[in-house]
Tab-separated table of C-alpha atoms and ligand atoms in Angstrom:
chain	number	residue	atom	x	y	z
A	1	LYS	CA	-68.706	-102.199	45.196
A	2	LYS	CA	-64.929	-102.071	44.553
A	3	GLY	CA	-64.065	-105.447	43.017
A	4	GLY	CA	-67.249	-106.917	44.542
A	5	LYS	CA	-65.169	-108.940	47.000
A	6	PHE	CA	-65.995	-108.166	50.642
A	7	SER	CA	-63.350	-108.310	53.335
A	8	LEU	CA	-63.106	-107.345	56.983
A	9	LYS	CA	-61.523	-104.002	56.123
A	10	ASN	CA	-64.855	-102.915	54.609
A	11	PHE	CA	-66.441	-103.037	58.093
A	12	ASP	CA	-66.231	-101.220	61.433
A	13	ILE	CA	-66.950	-103.807	64.128
A	14	GLY	CA	-69.337	-102.731	66.939
A	15	ARG	CA	-70.550	-104.358	70.143
A	16	PRO	CA	-70.920	-108.119	70.446
A	17	LEU	CA	-74.599	-109.081	70.100
A	18	GLY	CA	-74.297	-112.658	71.249
A	19	LYS	CA	-72.159	-115.720	71.414
A	20	GLY	CA	-73.159	-118.902	69.572
A	21	LYS	CA	-71.692	-122.387	69.572
A	22	PHE	CA	-69.097	-121.781	66.863
A	23	GLY	CA	-68.435	-118.079	67.101
A	24	SER	CA	-69.903	-114.703	67.920
A	25	VAL	CA	-72.195	-112.157	66.295
A	26	TYR	CA	-71.218	-108.474	66.254
A	27	LEU	CA	-72.985	-105.299	65.291
A	28	ALA	CA	-71.030	-103.948	62.316
A	29	ARG	CA	-71.151	-101.078	59.872
A	30	HIS	CA	-70.177	-101.508	56.237
A	31	ARG	CA	-68.357	-98.416	54.889
A	32	ASP	CA	-69.221	-96.996	51.491
A	33	PRO	CA	-72.106	-97.474	51.172
A	34	GLU	CA	-72.817	-97.121	54.901
A	35	TYR	CA	-74.921	-100.043	56.022
A	36	ILE	CA	-75.587	-101.550	59.456
A	37	VAL	CA	-75.324	-105.359	59.542
A	38	ALA	CA	-74.811	-108.220	61.967
A	39	LEU	CA	-71.494	-109.959	61.365
A	40	LYS	CA	-71.381	-113.622	62.410
A	41	ILE	CA	-67.756	-114.690	62.841
A	42	LEU	CA	-67.061	-118.445	62.905
A	43	PHE	CA	-63.747	-120.170	63.595
A	44	LYS	CA	-62.766	-122.705	60.928
A	45	SER	CA	-60.938	-124.749	63.589
A	46	GLN	CA	-64.115	-125.145	65.683
A	47	LEU	CA	-66.227	-125.979	62.618
A	48	LYS	CA	-63.701	-128.616	61.576
A	49	SER	CA	-63.443	-130.240	65.030
A	50	ALA	CA	-67.252	-130.448	65.225
A	51	SER	CA	-67.350	-131.521	61.525
A	52	VAL	CA	-70.201	-129.138	60.783
A	53	GLU	CA	-68.687	-127.500	57.715
A	54	HIS	CA	-71.298	-129.154	55.465
A	55	GLN	CA	-74.054	-127.789	57.732
A	56	LEU	CA	-72.622	-124.275	57.439
A	57	LEU	CA	-72.375	-124.587	53.665
A	58	ARG	CA	-76.032	-125.680	53.575
A	59	GLU	CA	-76.990	-122.718	55.839
A	60	ILE	CA	-75.161	-120.312	53.489
A	61	GLU	CA	-76.652	-121.932	50.378
A	62	ILE	CA	-80.220	-121.897	51.743
A	63	GLN	CA	-80.371	-118.601	53.680
A	64	GLY	CA	-78.375	-116.886	50.937
A	65	HIS	CA	-81.116	-117.531	48.398
A	66	LEU	CA	-84.209	-116.830	50.501
A	67	ARG	CA	-85.836	-113.396	50.213
A	68	HIS	CA	-88.784	-112.779	52.541
A	69	PRO	CA	-89.772	-110.031	55.044
A	70	HIS	CA	-89.964	-112.567	57.890
A	71	ILE	CA	-86.707	-114.372	57.106
A	72	LEU	CA	-83.420	-112.809	58.202
A	73	ARG	CA	-81.379	-111.968	55.095
A	74	MET	CA	-77.864	-113.270	54.546
A	75	TYR	CA	-76.307	-110.619	52.283
A	76	THR	CA	-72.968	-112.341	51.651
A	77	TYR	CA	-70.052	-114.161	53.244
A	78	PHE	CA	-66.279	-114.161	53.046
A	79	TRP	CA	-63.354	-115.801	54.839
A	80	ASP	CA	-59.707	-115.399	55.758
A	81	GLU	CA	-57.232	-118.043	56.841
A	82	LYS	CA	-58.787	-118.629	60.295
A	83	LYS	CA	-62.398	-117.462	60.155
A	84	ILE	CA	-65.592	-117.394	58.116
A	85	TYR	CA	-67.725	-114.230	58.166
A	86	LEU	CA	-71.475	-114.210	57.483
A	87	VAL	CA	-72.891	-110.752	56.688
A	88	LEU	CA	-76.440	-110.890	58.052
A	89	GLU	CA	-79.402	-108.518	58.243
A	90	TYR	CA	-79.502	-106.556	61.539
A	91	ALA	CA	-82.778	-107.078	63.422
A	92	GLU	CA	-82.811	-104.070	65.708
A	93	LYS	CA	-85.334	-105.139	68.370
A	94	GLY	CA	-83.424	-108.190	69.510
A	95	GLU	CA	-84.331	-111.750	70.406
A	96	LEU	CA	-87.912	-112.987	70.585
A	97	TYR	CA	-87.248	-115.493	73.375
A	98	LYS	CA	-85.994	-112.680	75.614
A	99	ARG	CA	-89.159	-110.691	74.964
A	100	LEU	CA	-91.245	-113.809	75.769
A	101	GLN	CA	-89.234	-114.368	78.964
A	102	ALA	CA	-89.709	-110.731	79.947
A	103	LYS	CA	-93.472	-110.746	79.269
A	104	GLY	CA	-94.139	-114.284	80.505
A	105	ARG	CA	-96.678	-114.886	77.748
A	106	PHE	CA	-98.143	-112.934	74.808
A	107	ASP	CA	-101.776	-111.810	74.442
A	108	ASP	CA	-103.953	-113.286	71.694
A	109	ARG	CA	-103.447	-110.399	69.265
A	110	THR	CA	-99.637	-110.472	69.543
A	111	ALA	CA	-99.509	-114.279	69.310
A	112	GLY	CA	-101.945	-114.352	66.380
A	113	THR	CA	-99.939	-111.762	64.468
A	114	TYR	CA	-96.671	-113.563	65.166
A	115	ILE	CA	-98.109	-116.934	64.043
A	116	TYR	CA	-99.369	-115.332	60.824
A	117	GLN	CA	-95.860	-114.017	60.086
A	118	MET	CA	-94.204	-117.368	60.835
A	119	ALA	CA	-96.756	-119.295	58.748
A	120	ASP	CA	-96.118	-116.858	55.869
A	121	ALA	CA	-92.331	-117.320	56.151
A	122	LEU	CA	-92.574	-121.131	56.367
A	123	HIS	CA	-95.042	-121.244	53.460
A	124	TYR	CA	-92.419	-119.357	51.422
A	125	CYS	CA	-89.636	-121.758	52.554
A	126	HIS	CA	-91.750	-124.783	51.609
A	127	SER	CA	-92.512	-123.241	48.208
A	128	LYS	CA	-88.710	-123.313	47.736
A	129	ASN	CA	-88.625	-126.915	48.947
A	130	VAL	CA	-86.793	-125.888	52.150
A	131	ILE	CA	-87.692	-127.314	55.565
A	132	HIS	CA	-86.413	-125.192	58.453
A	133	ARG	CA	-86.579	-127.987	61.079
A	134	ASP	CA	-85.602	-125.791	64.000
A	135	ILE	CA	-88.437	-123.310	64.554
A	136	LYS	CA	-88.375	-122.101	68.184
A	137	PRO	CA	-88.293	-118.694	69.930
A	138	GLU	CA	-84.471	-118.832	70.235
A	139	ASN	CA	-84.189	-118.786	66.435
A	140	ILE	CA	-86.453	-115.782	65.882
A	141	LEU	CA	-85.416	-112.117	65.964
A	142	ILE	CA	-87.478	-108.915	66.004
A	143	GLY	CA	-87.157	-106.260	63.286
A	144	SER	CA	-87.527	-102.481	63.534
A	145	ASP	CA	-91.353	-102.562	63.107
A	146	GLY	CA	-91.756	-105.316	65.697
A	147	GLU	CA	-92.036	-107.912	62.941
A	148	LEU	CA	-90.524	-111.388	63.387
A	149	LYS	CA	-87.564	-112.700	61.397
A	150	ILE	CA	-86.636	-116.394	61.316
A	151	SER	CA	-82.860	-116.720	61.666
A	152	ASP	CA	-80.401	-119.639	61.950
A	153	PHE	CA	-80.959	-121.994	59.012
A	154	GLY	CA	-78.235	-124.248	60.392
A	155	TRP	CA	-80.662	-127.180	60.566
A	156	SER	CA	-82.631	-126.484	57.402
A	157	VAL	CA	-82.577	-129.041	54.572
A	158	HIS	CA	-84.093	-129.503	51.153
A	159	ALA	CA	-87.202	-131.665	51.393
A	160	PRO	CA	-87.759	-134.580	51.703
A	161	SER	CA	-84.993	-135.767	53.954
A	162	ASN	CA	-84.313	-138.188	56.718
A	163	LYS	CA	-81.089	-136.511	57.836
A	164	ARG	CA	-80.810	-137.285	61.536
A	165	ARG	CA	-80.125	-134.286	63.720
A	166	THR	CA	-77.812	-135.066	66.632
A	167	MET	CA	-79.829	-134.083	69.671
A	168	CYS	CA	-78.613	-130.692	70.706
A	169	GLY	CA	-80.883	-128.192	72.347
A	170	THR	CA	-84.528	-128.714	73.217
A	171	LEU	CA	-86.611	-131.758	72.306
A	172	ASP	CA	-89.798	-129.809	72.990
A	173	TYR	CA	-90.227	-128.978	69.324
A	174	LEU	CA	-89.587	-132.465	67.895
A	175	PRO	CA	-92.598	-134.043	66.139
A	176	PRO	CA	-93.376	-137.771	66.606
A	177	GLU	CA	-92.071	-138.756	63.142
A	178	MET	CA	-88.656	-137.261	63.983
A	179	ILE	CA	-88.609	-138.967	67.392
A	180	ASN	CA	-89.171	-142.298	65.594
A	181	GLY	CA	-86.429	-141.434	63.067
A	182	HIS	CA	-88.872	-141.824	60.184
A	183	SER	CA	-88.139	-139.767	57.102
A	184	HIS	CA	-89.812	-136.422	57.590
A	185	SER	CA	-91.073	-133.660	55.415
A	186	LYS	CA	-92.196	-130.030	55.556
A	187	HIS	CA	-94.923	-131.135	57.988
A	188	VAL	CA	-92.325	-131.015	60.798
A	189	ASP	CA	-92.381	-127.209	60.528
A	190	ILE	CA	-96.198	-127.209	60.849
A	191	TRP	CA	-95.953	-129.243	64.074
A	192	ALA	CA	-93.297	-126.794	65.355
A	193	LEU	CA	-95.645	-123.891	64.538
A	194	GLY	CA	-98.232	-125.499	66.820
A	195	ILE	CA	-95.661	-125.802	69.605
A	196	LEU	CA	-94.613	-122.180	69.001
A	197	CYS	CA	-98.219	-120.936	69.186
A	198	TYR	CA	-98.772	-122.745	72.489
A	199	GLU	CA	-95.501	-121.372	73.903
A	200	PHE	CA	-96.424	-117.802	72.835
A	201	LEU	CA	-99.723	-118.046	74.713
A	202	VAL	CA	-98.657	-120.067	77.771
A	203	GLY	CA	-94.967	-119.130	78.172
A	204	LYS	CA	-93.723	-122.717	77.938
A	205	PRO	CA	-94.055	-125.528	75.373
A	206	PRO	CA	-96.934	-128.047	75.784
A	207	PHE	CA	-94.906	-131.237	76.308
A	208	GLU	CA	-92.186	-129.781	78.550
A	209	SER	CA	-91.165	-132.134	81.345
A	210	GLU	CA	-88.137	-132.764	83.546
A	211	ASP	CA	-86.599	-135.456	81.360
A	212	SER	CA	-86.527	-136.269	77.660
A	213	THR	CA	-88.138	-139.700	78.030
A	214	LYS	CA	-91.216	-138.110	79.570
A	215	THR	CA	-91.249	-135.479	76.812
A	216	TYR	CA	-91.110	-138.267	74.155
A	217	GLU	CA	-93.975	-140.104	75.867
A	218	ALA	CA	-96.102	-136.969	76.127
A	219	VAL	CA	-95.528	-136.148	72.423
A	220	LYS	CA	-96.373	-139.644	71.220
A	221	LYS	CA	-99.531	-139.675	73.330
A	222	LEU	CA	-100.327	-136.049	72.494
A	223	ARG	CA	-100.594	-135.457	76.248
A	224	TYR	CA	-100.955	-131.712	76.904
A	225	VAL	CA	-103.495	-129.381	78.480
A	226	PHE	CA	-104.599	-125.799	77.865
A	227	PRO	CA	-104.593	-123.368	80.815
A	228	HIS	CA	-108.058	-121.807	81.326
A	229	TYR	CA	-107.048	-118.468	79.739
A	230	VAL	CA	-106.271	-119.979	76.292
A	231	THR	CA	-109.171	-118.882	74.061
A	232	GLY	CA	-111.295	-121.189	71.930
A	233	GLY	CA	-109.843	-119.822	68.688
A	234	ALA	CA	-106.295	-120.523	69.808
A	235	ARG	CA	-107.223	-124.025	71.042
A	236	ASP	CA	-108.864	-124.759	67.683
A	237	LEU	CA	-105.727	-123.781	65.740
A	238	ILE	CA	-103.240	-125.566	68.043
A	239	THR	CA	-105.358	-128.728	67.977
A	240	LYS	CA	-105.254	-128.667	64.151
A	241	LEU	CA	-101.444	-128.296	64.147
A	242	LEU	CA	-100.465	-130.804	66.860
A	243	VAL	CA	-101.733	-133.836	64.930
A	244	LEU	CA	-99.705	-137.069	65.079
A	245	GLU	CA	-100.316	-137.939	61.413
A	246	PRO	CA	-98.053	-135.419	59.544
A	247	THR	CA	-100.255	-135.157	56.454
A	248	GLN	CA	-103.322	-134.319	58.571
A	249	ARG	CA	-101.788	-131.118	60.021
A	250	LEU	CA	-103.439	-127.852	58.878
A	251	PRO	CA	-101.593	-126.586	55.742
A	252	LEU	CA	-99.767	-123.266	56.201
A	253	ASP	CA	-101.994	-121.299	53.820
A	254	LYS	CA	-105.006	-122.474	55.863
A	255	VAL	CA	-103.191	-121.368	59.058
A	256	MET	CA	-102.934	-117.857	57.594
A	257	GLU	CA	-106.690	-117.891	56.895
A	258	HIS	CA	-107.703	-119.384	60.267
A	259	PHE	CA	-110.311	-117.171	61.972
A	260	TRP	CA	-108.194	-116.756	65.146
A	261	VAL	CA	-105.084	-115.717	63.159
A	262	LYS	CA	-106.862	-113.626	60.533
A	263	GLY	CA	-108.897	-111.762	63.138
A	264	HIS	CA	-105.857	-110.718	65.137
A	265	VAL	CA	-103.776	-109.783	62.107
A	266	ASP	CA	-106.535	-107.435	60.899
A	267	SER	CA	-106.957	-105.829	64.328
A	268	LYS	CA	-103.159	-105.445	64.749
A	269	LYS	CA	-102.922	-103.805	61.313
A	270	ALA	CA	-105.764	-101.426	62.244
A	271	GLU	CA	-104.004	-100.560	65.516
A	272	MET	CA	-100.716	-99.889	63.703
A	273	LYS	CA	-102.533	-97.705	61.139
A	274	ARG	CA	-104.101	-95.693	63.985
A	275	GLU	CA	-100.696	-95.314	65.671
A	276	ALA	CA	-99.079	-94.251	62.387
A	277	SER	CA	-101.730	-91.570	61.768
A	278	GLN	CA	-101.382	-90.002	65.248
B	301	LIG	C1	-77.894	-112.082	63.492
B	301	LIG	C2	-78.564	-110.867	64.051
B	301	LIG	C3	-78.704	-110.483	65.366
B	301	LIG	C4	-79.407	-109.288	65.354
B	301	LIG	N1	-79.802	-108.468	66.399
B	301	LIG	C5	-79.631	-108.721	67.749
B	301	LIG	N2	-79.108	-109.911	68.136
B	301	LIG	C6	-78.967	-110.158	69.465
B	301	LIG	C7	-78.385	-111.450	69.848
B	301	LIG	C8	-77.783	-112.237	68.915
B	301	LIG	C9	-77.201	-113.560	69.245
B	301	LIG	C10	-76.332	-114.156	68.333
B	301	LIG	C11	-75.731	-115.386	68.615
B	301	LIG	C12	-76.008	-116.058	69.802
B	301	LIG	C13	-76.891	-115.460	70.708
B	301	LIG	C14	-77.479	-114.224	70.447
B	301	LIG	N3	-79.339	-109.293	70.420
B	301	LIG	C15	-79.859	-108.073	70.077
B	301	LIG	C16	-80.247	-107.176	71.081
B	301	LIG	C17	-80.763	-105.923	70.727
B	301	LIG	N4	-81.121	-105.008	71.712
B	301	LIG	C18	-81.780	-103.752	71.350
B	301	LIG	C19	-83.224	-103.870	71.735
B	301	LIG	N5	-83.368	-104.147	73.193
B	301	LIG	C20	-84.750	-104.251	73.510
B	301	LIG	C21	-82.703	-105.450	73.491
B	301	LIG	C22	-81.236	-105.402	73.132
B	301	LIG	C23	-80.897	-105.582	69.367
B	301	LIG	C24	-80.546	-106.484	68.380
B	301	LIG	C25	-80.014	-107.741	68.720
B	301	LIG	N6	-79.668	-108.987	64.085
B	301	LIG	N7	-79.165	-109.937	63.286
């Protein structure tokens, strides 16, 4: 790398991939060595007016140091007088929530494999004392082998923390201890994994309702039902994740060993081996 310092002139900018709150993400190609990336371009003015600079710095600090197959890499970042550029891994199969919308809901084997990958990624984050705090389909991308990649560490913090998050986006993934504003820990990610598993299998989160007060009530009373097609194995796992007492939620390493998850991961691996050999 000449001088090691990246700048915009090292990149050819491609098509816009999406537009976020504070800027857009573009497909980009780094020249010499040639490398396809996703370039997230943020406007300093917008960050300043929303006073989220500290959040961005935390996102850069945290995502920059994490290395895991199911966590989207942040290779580097640079800035000029008006913008900040995050050089991110390119996940070439797009956004998970769009695939869920298109399919309606995932079958047991797909959901089980996805939950295994997310539990593995979160277990790694927690081993680095990082809580993601915003696990939901919108923050997950799909890599070239169909594997999931957690992106957007904008809300992640170092545990333990009671940093309030101003309510933006869905409440469906908030655990009871965050609704009550109690200090929370890595267990919030385990609750969110339970919500995610339900949403993979049903197509919508368990406590969804027309207004946030009703969602709060449903969460605090653990009021949700399983449609008839949700299998016993999946119900067993979700019931062990959606537990009001944070410390009683199934630990992530036990999630990865759960019979419903383990069974589907093994059968998915066997299927992929068969496909690869054909
Ligand atoms: C950071 C990043 C993105 C990324 N890849 C992709 N991001 C986004 C949409 C991105 C986005 C960004 C900000 C706000 C909203 C959406 N959409 C994508 C759509 C893709 N395709 C190709 C595959 N098709 C099935 C669907 C359309 C491929 C990669 C995508 N890799 N790394």
